[in-house]
Short mmCIF file of C-alpha atoms in Angstrom, two decimals:
data_model
loop_
_atom_site.label_atom_id
_atom_site.label_comp_id
_atom_site.label_asym_id
_atom_site.label_seq_id
_atom_site.Cartn_x
_atom_site.Cartn_y
_atom_site.Cartn_z
CA MET A 240 9.81 -64.41 54.66
CA SER A 241 11.91 -63.00 57.47
CA ASP A 242 12.15 -59.35 58.52
CA ALA A 243 15.59 -59.27 56.82
CA GLU A 244 14.12 -60.14 53.41
CA GLU A 245 12.58 -58.00 50.83
CA ASN A 246 9.98 -58.93 48.23
CA GLU A 247 11.04 -61.33 45.63
CA SER A 248 11.97 -59.95 42.18
CA GLN A 249 11.60 -61.87 38.99
CA VAL A 250 15.05 -60.63 37.77
CA VAL A 251 17.71 -59.04 39.96
CA ILE A 252 20.42 -57.10 38.13
CA ILE A 253 23.75 -56.50 39.96
CA GLY A 254 25.48 -53.44 38.61
CA GLY A 255 24.25 -49.98 37.58
CA GLY A 256 26.56 -49.22 34.77
CA LEU A 257 25.50 -49.16 31.05
CA ALA A 258 25.30 -52.97 30.92
CA GLY A 259 22.99 -53.16 33.97
CA LEU A 260 20.75 -50.21 32.95
CA ALA A 261 20.42 -51.45 29.38
CA SER A 262 19.61 -54.89 30.75
CA ALA A 263 16.81 -53.38 32.84
CA TRP A 264 15.55 -51.38 29.82
CA TYR A 265 15.27 -54.46 27.64
CA LEU A 266 13.61 -56.50 30.41
CA GLN A 267 11.17 -53.66 30.88
CA LYS A 268 10.25 -53.70 27.11
CA LYS A 269 9.42 -57.43 27.53
CA ASN A 270 7.29 -56.69 30.64
CA ILE A 271 9.61 -58.66 32.94
CA SER A 272 9.93 -57.28 36.48
CA TYR A 273 13.34 -56.37 37.83
CA THR A 274 15.29 -54.88 40.67
CA LEU A 275 18.68 -53.22 39.94
CA ILE A 276 21.34 -52.87 42.61
CA GLU A 277 24.34 -50.48 42.38
CA SER A 278 27.03 -50.38 45.10
CA SER A 279 28.21 -46.83 44.39
CA ASP A 280 26.30 -43.49 44.80
CA ARG A 281 25.76 -43.04 40.97
CA PHE A 282 24.71 -44.82 37.92
CA GLY A 283 26.74 -45.00 34.77
CA GLY A 284 29.94 -46.83 35.61
CA LEU A 285 32.69 -45.74 33.30
CA ILE A 286 30.34 -43.18 31.58
CA GLU A 287 30.71 -39.86 33.34
CA SER A 288 30.35 -36.39 31.98
CA LEU A 289 31.15 -33.08 33.93
CA HIS A 290 29.35 -29.85 33.19
CA ASP A 291 31.44 -26.95 34.41
CA ASP A 292 31.69 -23.30 33.34
CA GLY A 293 30.23 -24.02 29.98
CA ASN A 294 32.42 -27.02 29.32
CA VAL A 295 31.26 -30.51 28.72
CA VAL A 296 34.09 -32.81 29.88
CA GLU A 297 34.05 -36.62 29.33
CA PHE A 298 35.86 -38.69 31.89
CA GLY A 299 34.89 -41.92 30.11
CA PRO A 300 33.97 -42.65 26.47
CA ASP A 301 32.97 -39.60 24.43
CA SER A 302 31.24 -41.49 21.71
CA PHE A 303 30.19 -44.72 20.17
CA ILE A 304 30.77 -46.33 16.81
CA THR A 305 27.68 -46.50 14.58
CA ARG A 306 28.82 -49.37 12.39
CA LYS A 307 27.78 -51.62 15.30
CA PRO A 308 24.14 -50.52 15.61
CA TRP A 309 23.06 -51.43 19.19
CA ALA A 310 24.12 -48.20 21.03
CA LEU A 311 22.48 -46.04 18.31
CA ASP A 312 19.43 -48.21 18.45
CA LEU A 313 19.16 -47.79 22.22
CA VAL A 314 19.39 -43.89 21.74
CA ARG A 315 16.61 -44.00 19.26
CA ASP A 316 14.64 -46.47 21.39
CA LEU A 317 14.76 -43.94 24.14
CA ASP A 318 13.52 -41.26 21.72
CA ILE A 319 16.44 -38.90 22.18
CA ASP A 320 17.40 -38.77 18.51
CA ASP A 321 17.51 -34.97 18.76
CA GLU A 322 20.41 -35.14 21.16
CA LEU A 323 22.53 -37.05 18.66
CA ILE A 324 25.61 -35.33 17.22
CA PHE A 325 28.11 -36.77 14.80
CA VAL A 326 31.79 -36.42 14.67
CA ASN A 327 33.12 -33.34 12.83
CA LYS A 328 34.96 -33.74 9.53
CA THR A 329 38.49 -32.58 9.89
CA GLN A 330 41.32 -32.20 7.43
CA GLU A 331 43.41 -34.78 9.36
CA ARG A 332 41.64 -37.46 11.36
CA ILE A 333 44.60 -38.29 13.51
CA TYR A 334 48.41 -37.66 13.84
CA ILE A 335 51.08 -39.88 15.10
CA TYR A 336 53.85 -38.23 17.23
CA LEU A 337 57.15 -39.57 15.65
CA ASN A 338 60.68 -38.12 15.87
CA ASN A 339 59.38 -35.07 17.72
CA LYS A 340 56.96 -34.24 14.83
CA LEU A 341 53.31 -34.54 14.30
CA VAL A 342 52.97 -36.90 11.24
CA PRO A 343 49.39 -37.23 9.70
CA LEU A 344 48.27 -40.68 8.92
CA PRO A 345 48.54 -41.06 5.20
CA ASP A 346 45.37 -40.94 3.09
CA GLY A 347 43.72 -44.30 2.73
CA LEU A 348 45.31 -45.93 5.95
CA ARG A 349 42.53 -47.99 7.55
CA LEU A 350 43.80 -48.75 11.16
CA LEU A 351 47.19 -50.02 9.94
CA ILE A 352 46.28 -51.19 6.41
CA PRO A 353 47.23 -48.86 3.50
CA THR A 354 44.50 -49.00 0.84
CA LYS A 355 46.19 -46.27 -1.24
CA ILE A 356 49.79 -47.12 -1.96
CA ILE A 357 51.18 -43.89 -3.23
CA PRO A 358 50.12 -41.63 -0.28
CA PHE A 359 51.55 -44.35 2.10
CA LEU A 360 54.93 -44.53 0.22
CA PHE A 361 55.33 -40.63 0.37
CA SER A 362 54.41 -40.55 4.08
CA SER A 363 56.99 -40.14 6.79
CA ILE A 364 55.11 -42.58 9.06
CA MET A 365 57.78 -45.20 8.50
CA THR A 366 61.17 -45.72 6.87
CA LEU A 367 61.40 -46.72 3.27
CA ARG A 368 62.51 -50.16 4.42
CA GLY A 369 59.64 -50.47 6.85
CA LYS A 370 57.22 -49.56 4.18
CA PHE A 371 58.42 -52.19 1.71
CA ARG A 372 58.34 -54.75 4.53
CA LEU A 373 54.71 -53.86 5.18
CA LEU A 374 53.91 -54.15 1.48
CA LEU A 375 55.18 -57.71 1.51
CA ASP A 376 51.73 -58.50 3.01
CA LEU A 377 50.69 -58.73 -0.72
CA VAL A 378 52.75 -61.84 -1.22
CA ILE A 379 53.20 -63.43 2.27
CA PRO A 380 51.03 -66.69 2.39
CA ARG A 381 48.25 -67.06 4.94
CA LYS A 382 49.11 -68.85 8.17
CA ASN A 383 47.36 -70.07 11.33
CA ILE A 384 44.18 -68.58 10.00
CA ASP A 385 41.89 -70.40 12.44
CA ILE A 386 44.26 -70.03 15.51
CA ASP A 387 44.26 -67.24 17.92
CA GLU A 388 47.56 -65.25 18.29
CA SER A 389 48.72 -62.01 19.84
CA VAL A 390 48.37 -58.74 18.05
CA GLU A 391 52.11 -58.50 18.15
CA SER A 392 52.58 -61.91 16.48
CA PHE A 393 49.98 -61.14 13.80
CA VAL A 394 51.09 -57.61 12.88
CA THR A 395 54.77 -58.60 12.82
CA ARG A 396 54.09 -61.65 10.72
CA ARG A 397 52.00 -59.73 8.13
CA PHE A 398 53.57 -56.23 8.29
CA GLY A 399 56.84 -56.26 10.11
CA ARG A 400 58.27 -54.90 13.36
CA GLU A 401 58.33 -51.23 12.42
CA ALA A 402 54.61 -51.33 11.56
CA LEU A 403 53.94 -52.80 14.99
CA ILE A 404 55.89 -50.05 16.76
CA ASN A 405 54.98 -47.02 14.80
CA ILE A 406 51.31 -47.83 13.91
CA ALA A 407 49.80 -50.86 15.56
CA GLU A 408 50.99 -50.17 19.13
CA PRO A 409 49.60 -46.57 19.47
CA ILE A 410 46.50 -47.18 17.30
CA LEU A 411 45.34 -50.73 17.94
CA GLY A 412 46.70 -51.05 21.38
CA GLY A 413 45.26 -47.74 22.39
CA VAL A 414 41.73 -48.94 21.70
CA TYR A 415 42.12 -51.76 24.24
CA ASN A 416 44.86 -50.29 26.46
CA SER A 417 46.65 -53.61 26.08
CA GLU A 418 50.15 -54.96 25.60
CA MET A 419 50.53 -56.21 22.01
CA SER A 420 52.33 -59.36 23.17
CA THR A 421 49.24 -60.64 25.09
CA GLN A 422 46.28 -59.02 23.24
CA SER A 423 44.09 -61.45 21.29
CA ILE A 424 43.79 -60.71 17.61
CA LEU A 425 40.72 -62.88 17.25
CA SER A 426 38.81 -61.09 20.14
CA SER A 427 39.94 -57.53 19.51
CA PHE A 428 40.37 -57.37 15.70
CA PRO A 429 38.79 -60.43 14.15
CA GLN A 430 38.28 -58.69 10.88
CA PHE A 431 42.00 -58.96 10.21
CA LYS A 432 41.96 -62.76 10.59
CA ILE A 433 38.97 -62.95 8.27
CA MET A 434 40.70 -60.91 5.68
CA GLU A 435 43.82 -63.10 5.83
CA LYS A 436 41.67 -66.22 5.50
CA ASN A 437 39.53 -64.97 2.57
CA HIS A 438 42.11 -62.93 0.69
CA GLY A 439 45.53 -64.01 1.72
CA SER A 440 46.64 -60.37 1.99
CA LEU A 441 45.09 -57.80 4.31
CA ILE A 442 45.83 -55.03 1.85
CA ARG A 443 43.97 -56.81 -0.97
CA GLY A 444 41.24 -57.83 1.40
CA MET A 445 40.66 -54.19 2.59
CA ARG A 446 40.69 -52.86 -0.91
CA LYS A 447 38.35 -55.47 -2.25
CA THR A 448 35.84 -55.21 0.64
CA THR A 449 35.78 -51.50 1.05
CA ASN A 450 34.28 -48.93 -1.35
CA MET A 451 36.67 -46.10 -0.53
CA GLN A 452 34.39 -43.42 -1.79
CA SER A 453 31.49 -44.52 0.34
CA GLU A 454 33.77 -45.17 3.29
CA GLN A 455 34.99 -41.62 3.23
CA GLN A 456 31.49 -40.20 2.85
CA SER A 457 30.16 -42.27 5.73
CA TYR A 458 33.10 -41.47 8.11
CA GLU A 459 31.42 -38.20 9.33
CA LYS A 460 28.68 -40.30 10.79
CA GLY A 461 30.97 -43.22 11.85
CA PHE A 462 30.95 -41.99 15.44
CA ALA A 463 28.14 -40.39 17.47
CA SER A 464 27.80 -38.70 20.68
CA LEU A 465 25.12 -36.61 22.57
CA LYS A 466 24.86 -32.85 22.84
CA GLN A 467 24.99 -32.69 26.57
CA GLY A 468 27.61 -35.44 26.96
CA MET A 469 27.41 -39.21 27.16
CA ASP A 470 26.01 -39.33 30.70
CA SER A 471 22.74 -37.95 29.20
CA LEU A 472 22.17 -41.46 27.89
CA ILE A 473 22.54 -42.69 31.50
CA SER A 474 20.20 -40.10 32.90
CA THR A 475 17.58 -40.79 30.28
CA LEU A 476 17.80 -44.45 30.95
CA VAL A 477 17.35 -44.03 34.65
CA LYS A 478 14.35 -41.77 34.17
CA SER A 479 12.83 -44.25 31.78
CA LEU A 480 13.17 -47.34 34.02
CA LYS A 481 10.03 -48.15 36.01
CA GLY A 482 11.51 -50.96 38.11
CA LYS A 483 13.24 -50.71 41.49
CA LEU A 484 16.67 -49.04 41.29
CA ILE A 485 18.80 -49.10 44.36
CA LEU A 486 22.04 -47.12 44.90
CA GLU A 487 24.71 -47.52 47.61
CA SER A 488 23.72 -51.12 48.28
CA GLU A 489 26.46 -53.69 47.91
CA VAL A 490 25.74 -57.33 47.11
CA ILE A 491 28.24 -59.43 49.19
CA GLU A 492 26.93 -63.07 48.32
CA ILE A 493 24.84 -64.89 45.88
CA GLN A 494 23.19 -67.71 47.78
CA LYS A 495 22.37 -71.22 46.51
CA ASN A 496 18.70 -70.76 47.26
CA ASN A 497 18.30 -68.16 44.50
CA SER A 498 18.70 -65.11 46.69
CA ILE A 499 21.29 -62.38 47.17
CA LYS A 500 22.48 -61.11 50.39
CA LEU A 501 23.19 -57.40 50.82
CA LYS A 502 25.85 -55.74 52.98
CA ASN A 503 23.07 -54.13 55.08
CA GLY A 504 21.88 -57.76 55.90
CA LYS A 505 18.86 -57.77 53.74
CA SER A 506 18.16 -60.43 51.12
CA ILE A 507 16.30 -60.51 47.81
CA ASN A 508 15.06 -63.63 46.13
CA PHE A 509 15.15 -64.00 42.44
CA GLU A 510 14.11 -66.31 39.61
CA TYR A 511 16.83 -64.96 37.22
CA LEU A 512 20.01 -62.96 37.84
CA ILE A 513 21.94 -60.65 35.59
CA ILE A 514 25.44 -59.79 36.79
CA ALA A 515 26.55 -56.64 35.05
CA THR A 516 29.68 -55.98 37.18
CA GLN A 517 33.26 -56.20 36.15
CA ALA A 518 34.44 -59.74 35.60
CA ASN A 519 36.70 -59.68 38.67
CA THR A 520 33.77 -58.64 40.76
CA THR A 521 31.47 -61.21 39.12
CA SER A 522 34.10 -63.91 39.91
CA LYS A 523 33.97 -63.14 43.62
CA LEU A 524 30.15 -63.13 43.62
CA LEU A 525 30.03 -66.51 41.92
CA GLU A 526 32.50 -68.28 44.35
CA ASN A 527 29.65 -69.71 46.38
CA ILE A 528 27.70 -70.81 43.35
CA ASN A 529 30.22 -72.32 40.99
CA LYS A 530 33.91 -72.39 41.86
CA ASP A 531 34.91 -73.44 38.25
CA THR A 532 33.07 -70.45 36.74
CA SER A 533 34.45 -68.12 39.41
CA LYS A 534 38.03 -69.17 38.53
CA LEU A 535 37.47 -68.81 34.80
CA LEU A 536 36.03 -65.21 35.32
CA GLY A 537 39.13 -64.43 37.56
CA GLN A 538 41.33 -65.18 34.66
CA ILE A 539 40.08 -61.89 32.98
CA ARG A 540 42.68 -59.29 33.92
CA TYR A 541 42.06 -55.59 34.35
CA GLU A 542 44.35 -52.57 33.84
CA SER A 543 43.98 -48.93 34.94
CA VAL A 544 43.65 -45.81 32.76
CA GLY A 545 43.42 -42.15 33.22
CA CYS A 546 42.86 -38.91 31.51
CA VAL A 547 43.23 -35.09 32.07
CA SER A 548 41.23 -32.51 30.14
CA PHE A 549 42.54 -28.91 29.74
CA VAL A 550 40.79 -25.76 28.54
CA PHE A 551 42.88 -23.27 26.79
CA ASN A 552 42.15 -19.95 25.08
CA GLU A 553 41.98 -20.58 21.32
CA ASN A 554 44.58 -17.95 20.69
CA ASP A 555 46.99 -19.76 22.84
CA ILE A 556 47.26 -22.80 20.48
CA PRO A 557 50.09 -21.71 18.23
CA GLN A 558 49.21 -23.86 15.26
CA SER A 559 46.05 -24.66 13.48
CA ILE A 560 45.06 -28.23 14.54
CA ASN A 561 42.38 -29.50 12.28
CA SER A 562 42.27 -32.98 13.59
CA HIS A 563 40.66 -35.37 16.06
CA GLY A 564 43.87 -36.07 17.91
CA VAL A 565 47.40 -37.49 18.27
CA VAL A 566 48.53 -41.02 19.27
CA VAL A 567 51.89 -41.30 20.93
CA PRO A 568 54.06 -44.44 20.44
CA GLY A 569 56.09 -45.76 23.31
CA ILE A 570 59.24 -45.02 21.47
CA SER A 571 58.49 -41.24 21.96
CA ASN A 572 59.21 -41.76 25.70
CA LYS A 573 56.28 -39.52 26.89
CA ASN A 574 54.03 -39.80 29.83
CA ILE A 575 50.92 -39.90 27.74
CA ASP A 576 49.49 -42.33 25.17
CA GLY A 577 47.52 -39.89 23.13
CA ILE A 578 45.73 -36.56 22.87
CA GLN A 579 42.18 -35.91 21.91
CA PHE A 580 41.11 -32.49 20.51
CA SER A 581 37.62 -32.70 22.00
CA SER A 582 36.33 -29.28 20.80
CA TYR A 583 37.60 -29.95 17.31
CA LYS A 584 36.05 -33.39 17.26
CA TRP A 585 32.60 -32.36 18.64
CA ASN A 586 30.49 -29.14 18.57
CA GLY A 587 29.32 -27.49 21.78
CA ARG A 588 31.98 -28.81 24.12
CA VAL A 589 33.32 -25.50 25.18
CA GLN A 590 32.52 -21.72 24.96
CA THR A 591 33.40 -19.86 21.72
CA GLY A 592 37.06 -18.91 21.79
CA LYS A 593 38.15 -21.86 23.98
CA VAL A 594 39.67 -25.20 23.16
CA LEU A 595 39.24 -28.51 25.08
CA ILE A 596 42.14 -30.92 24.90
CA ARG A 597 42.24 -34.32 26.66
CA GLY A 598 45.35 -36.32 27.34
CA PHE A 599 45.29 -40.03 28.01
CA PHE A 600 47.73 -42.06 30.22
CA GLY A 601 47.91 -45.53 31.77
CA GLY A 602 48.65 -47.53 28.67
CA PRO A 603 51.30 -50.28 28.52
CA ASN A 604 54.05 -47.65 28.14
CA THR A 605 52.79 -45.17 30.71
CA ARG A 606 51.37 -47.35 33.58
CA GLU A 607 53.83 -46.00 36.08
CA ILE A 608 52.41 -42.49 36.09
CA LEU A 609 49.23 -43.89 37.58
CA GLU A 610 51.19 -44.34 40.83
CA GLU A 611 52.09 -40.64 41.10
CA LYS A 612 50.09 -38.05 43.17
CA ASP A 613 47.42 -36.22 41.22
CA GLU A 614 49.43 -32.89 41.27
CA LEU A 615 52.41 -34.64 39.55
CA ILE A 616 50.20 -36.35 37.09
CA LEU A 617 48.63 -33.11 36.07
CA GLU A 618 52.20 -31.52 35.76
CA LYS A 619 53.64 -34.31 33.62
CA VAL A 620 50.64 -34.60 31.28
CA LEU A 621 50.41 -30.94 30.70
CA GLU A 622 54.17 -30.72 30.06
CA ASP A 623 53.87 -33.39 27.39
CA ILE A 624 50.91 -31.85 25.81
CA LYS A 625 52.49 -28.43 25.69
CA ASN A 626 55.64 -29.94 24.27
CA ILE A 627 53.98 -31.87 21.53
CA LEU A 628 51.58 -28.99 20.55
CA ASN A 629 54.14 -26.17 21.14
CA ILE A 630 51.84 -24.50 23.64
CA THR A 631 53.49 -21.98 25.98
CA THR A 632 50.58 -20.78 28.09
CA THR A 633 48.82 -22.11 31.26
CA PRO A 634 45.39 -23.80 30.77
CA LEU A 635 42.30 -22.08 32.13
CA ASN A 636 41.01 -25.24 33.80
CA SER A 637 42.04 -28.85 34.17
CA TYR A 638 39.99 -32.00 34.98
CA LEU A 639 41.69 -35.24 36.08
CA LYS A 640 40.22 -38.74 36.26
CA LYS A 641 41.63 -42.16 37.06
CA TRP A 642 39.87 -45.44 36.46
CA ILE A 643 41.75 -47.96 38.57
CA ASN A 644 41.57 -51.62 37.51
CA SER A 645 38.68 -50.94 35.17
CA TYR A 646 39.74 -51.86 31.77
CA PRO A 647 39.35 -55.50 30.86
CA GLN A 648 42.19 -57.16 28.90
CA TYR A 649 41.28 -59.41 25.95
CA ASP A 650 44.26 -61.87 26.21
CA ILE A 651 45.02 -64.67 23.70
CA ASN A 652 42.22 -67.29 23.69
CA HIS A 653 39.82 -64.77 25.16
CA ALA A 654 36.87 -66.08 23.09
CA SER A 655 37.34 -69.64 24.16
CA LEU A 656 37.58 -68.54 27.81
CA ILE A 657 34.29 -66.74 27.51
CA LEU A 658 32.66 -69.73 25.79
CA LYS A 659 33.76 -71.90 28.85
CA ILE A 660 32.41 -69.28 31.29
CA LYS A 661 28.98 -69.16 29.49
CA ASN A 662 28.83 -73.03 29.26
CA ASN A 663 29.47 -73.19 33.05
CA LEU A 664 26.97 -70.68 34.24
CA PRO A 665 23.81 -71.80 35.96
CA SER A 666 20.94 -71.55 33.49
CA ASN A 667 19.15 -68.74 35.56
CA ILE A 668 22.34 -66.57 35.85
CA LYS A 669 23.38 -64.33 32.90
CA ILE A 670 26.44 -61.96 32.62
CA SER A 671 26.60 -58.74 30.60
CA GLY A 672 29.27 -56.03 30.24
CA ASN A 673 32.37 -54.99 28.29
CA ALA A 674 34.65 -57.86 29.53
CA TYR A 675 33.16 -60.55 27.19
CA HIS A 676 32.37 -59.68 23.54
CA GLY A 677 33.66 -56.17 23.01
CA ILE A 678 34.68 -53.16 25.11
CA GLY A 679 32.75 -50.47 23.25
CA MET A 680 29.36 -49.11 24.18
CA PRO A 681 27.57 -50.87 21.31
CA ASP A 682 28.97 -54.28 22.33
CA THR A 683 28.07 -53.60 26.00
CA VAL A 684 24.50 -52.67 25.09
CA ASN A 685 24.30 -55.80 22.88
CA SER A 686 25.37 -57.96 25.73
CA ALA A 687 22.59 -56.46 27.89
CA LYS A 688 20.07 -57.09 25.13
CA ARG A 689 21.13 -60.75 24.75
CA ALA A 690 20.90 -61.40 28.45
CA ALA A 691 17.25 -60.12 28.50
CA GLU A 692 16.42 -62.10 25.40
CA GLU A 693 17.85 -65.33 26.99
CA ILE A 694 15.71 -64.75 30.08
CA GLU A 695 12.63 -64.20 28.06
CA ILE A 696 13.21 -67.33 26.13
CA ASP A 697 13.69 -69.23 29.36
CA ILE A 698 10.47 -67.83 30.89
CA LYS A 699 8.47 -68.79 27.79
CA GLU A 700 9.91 -72.28 27.72
CA ASN A 701 9.06 -72.75 31.51
CA GLU A 702 5.52 -71.47 30.84
CA LYS A 703 5.03 -74.48 28.39
CA LEU A 704 5.91 -76.98 30.96
#
């Protein structure tokens, strides 16, 4: 081995976000040696928490869903159960800002499906005509049940245009930061297609498959976070990993002789490789290995997103807000896509007597604001939040973060694209991350777990030879 080379590692992991760190954790549990390489000066990727003046400010995800077990399993695996906190129960889970008013989602509305007809009919969330059009879902026949389509096409077909604009766009689109016209229904909300296939009507399907009483009781524990912020999961992972972890070291090339070349000129040989970077970065890294796979990965688009958190005195909030937040449809012509009431949603986020509010921007209707200077972004986001919530005072603190080209887009036929990518990958190269089978933390952890499991299977099979 030349002076420019380092010792061989059984597995090299490229990327030190949640996917890469979780991959290392599951390899470690299987007694498989690894080296993890991260190009930036910190681990965690999109997960980043700031502790300032008694405030716990999240720049990335503030929680994970517990219905998908993998993130919760990881927390318990790391033995930090005592750090778990569950989302607070509030009178209103969420508001929609319509016609310059905060309109609570009607009781029984699950995403965009009304499971209780009377509260839905008496809500001001839609016009009477729009409501009756939505209820036609009960009689509209199923169609294209095994074919992917856009969320816009699906929602309009089942529920009508008004439901798309007033409900689906701010709620469903907000989860994926995507344009409804290009977002895949099969990859982002496959349960809707399953309901249509099995029940004909989504309303009937939701009512038949959901025990509303148990659903309401379990909602309080439907989302979980950590007392000191989500980055405590990252710090715990890093402390628990015994393999070699390298920061500020960029991989510039994967070579055909099963080695990676670093920007500093050094090389590391590997038997297996897990690439846990963004798909567009992974695409560039694989150019030298498989041009077809590289091109397929390059088809996964990314968009940007941003948020600003503000701390106010509780007395400066003119109305009692007992809610998790507000979604803002594009028809409202605002610079923000939504507002999260962080200190109402979670305990321990600010000092007593203070309120922590986070505004989101960068969605399909607010992409332009990302091009502005930070000072102007702060000004515009604050103006909208104050206008929507009728606040007249100045915040005590503000915290701005932009994630440029960091949000993967699940376009139509995304699932078939991922299948092609997986089928074209060399057998000793695995991929993990939020660009493939789900953008949330549980799916990201699961992708890492699967990558480690696939390597373990390969190693055991090779040992038999």
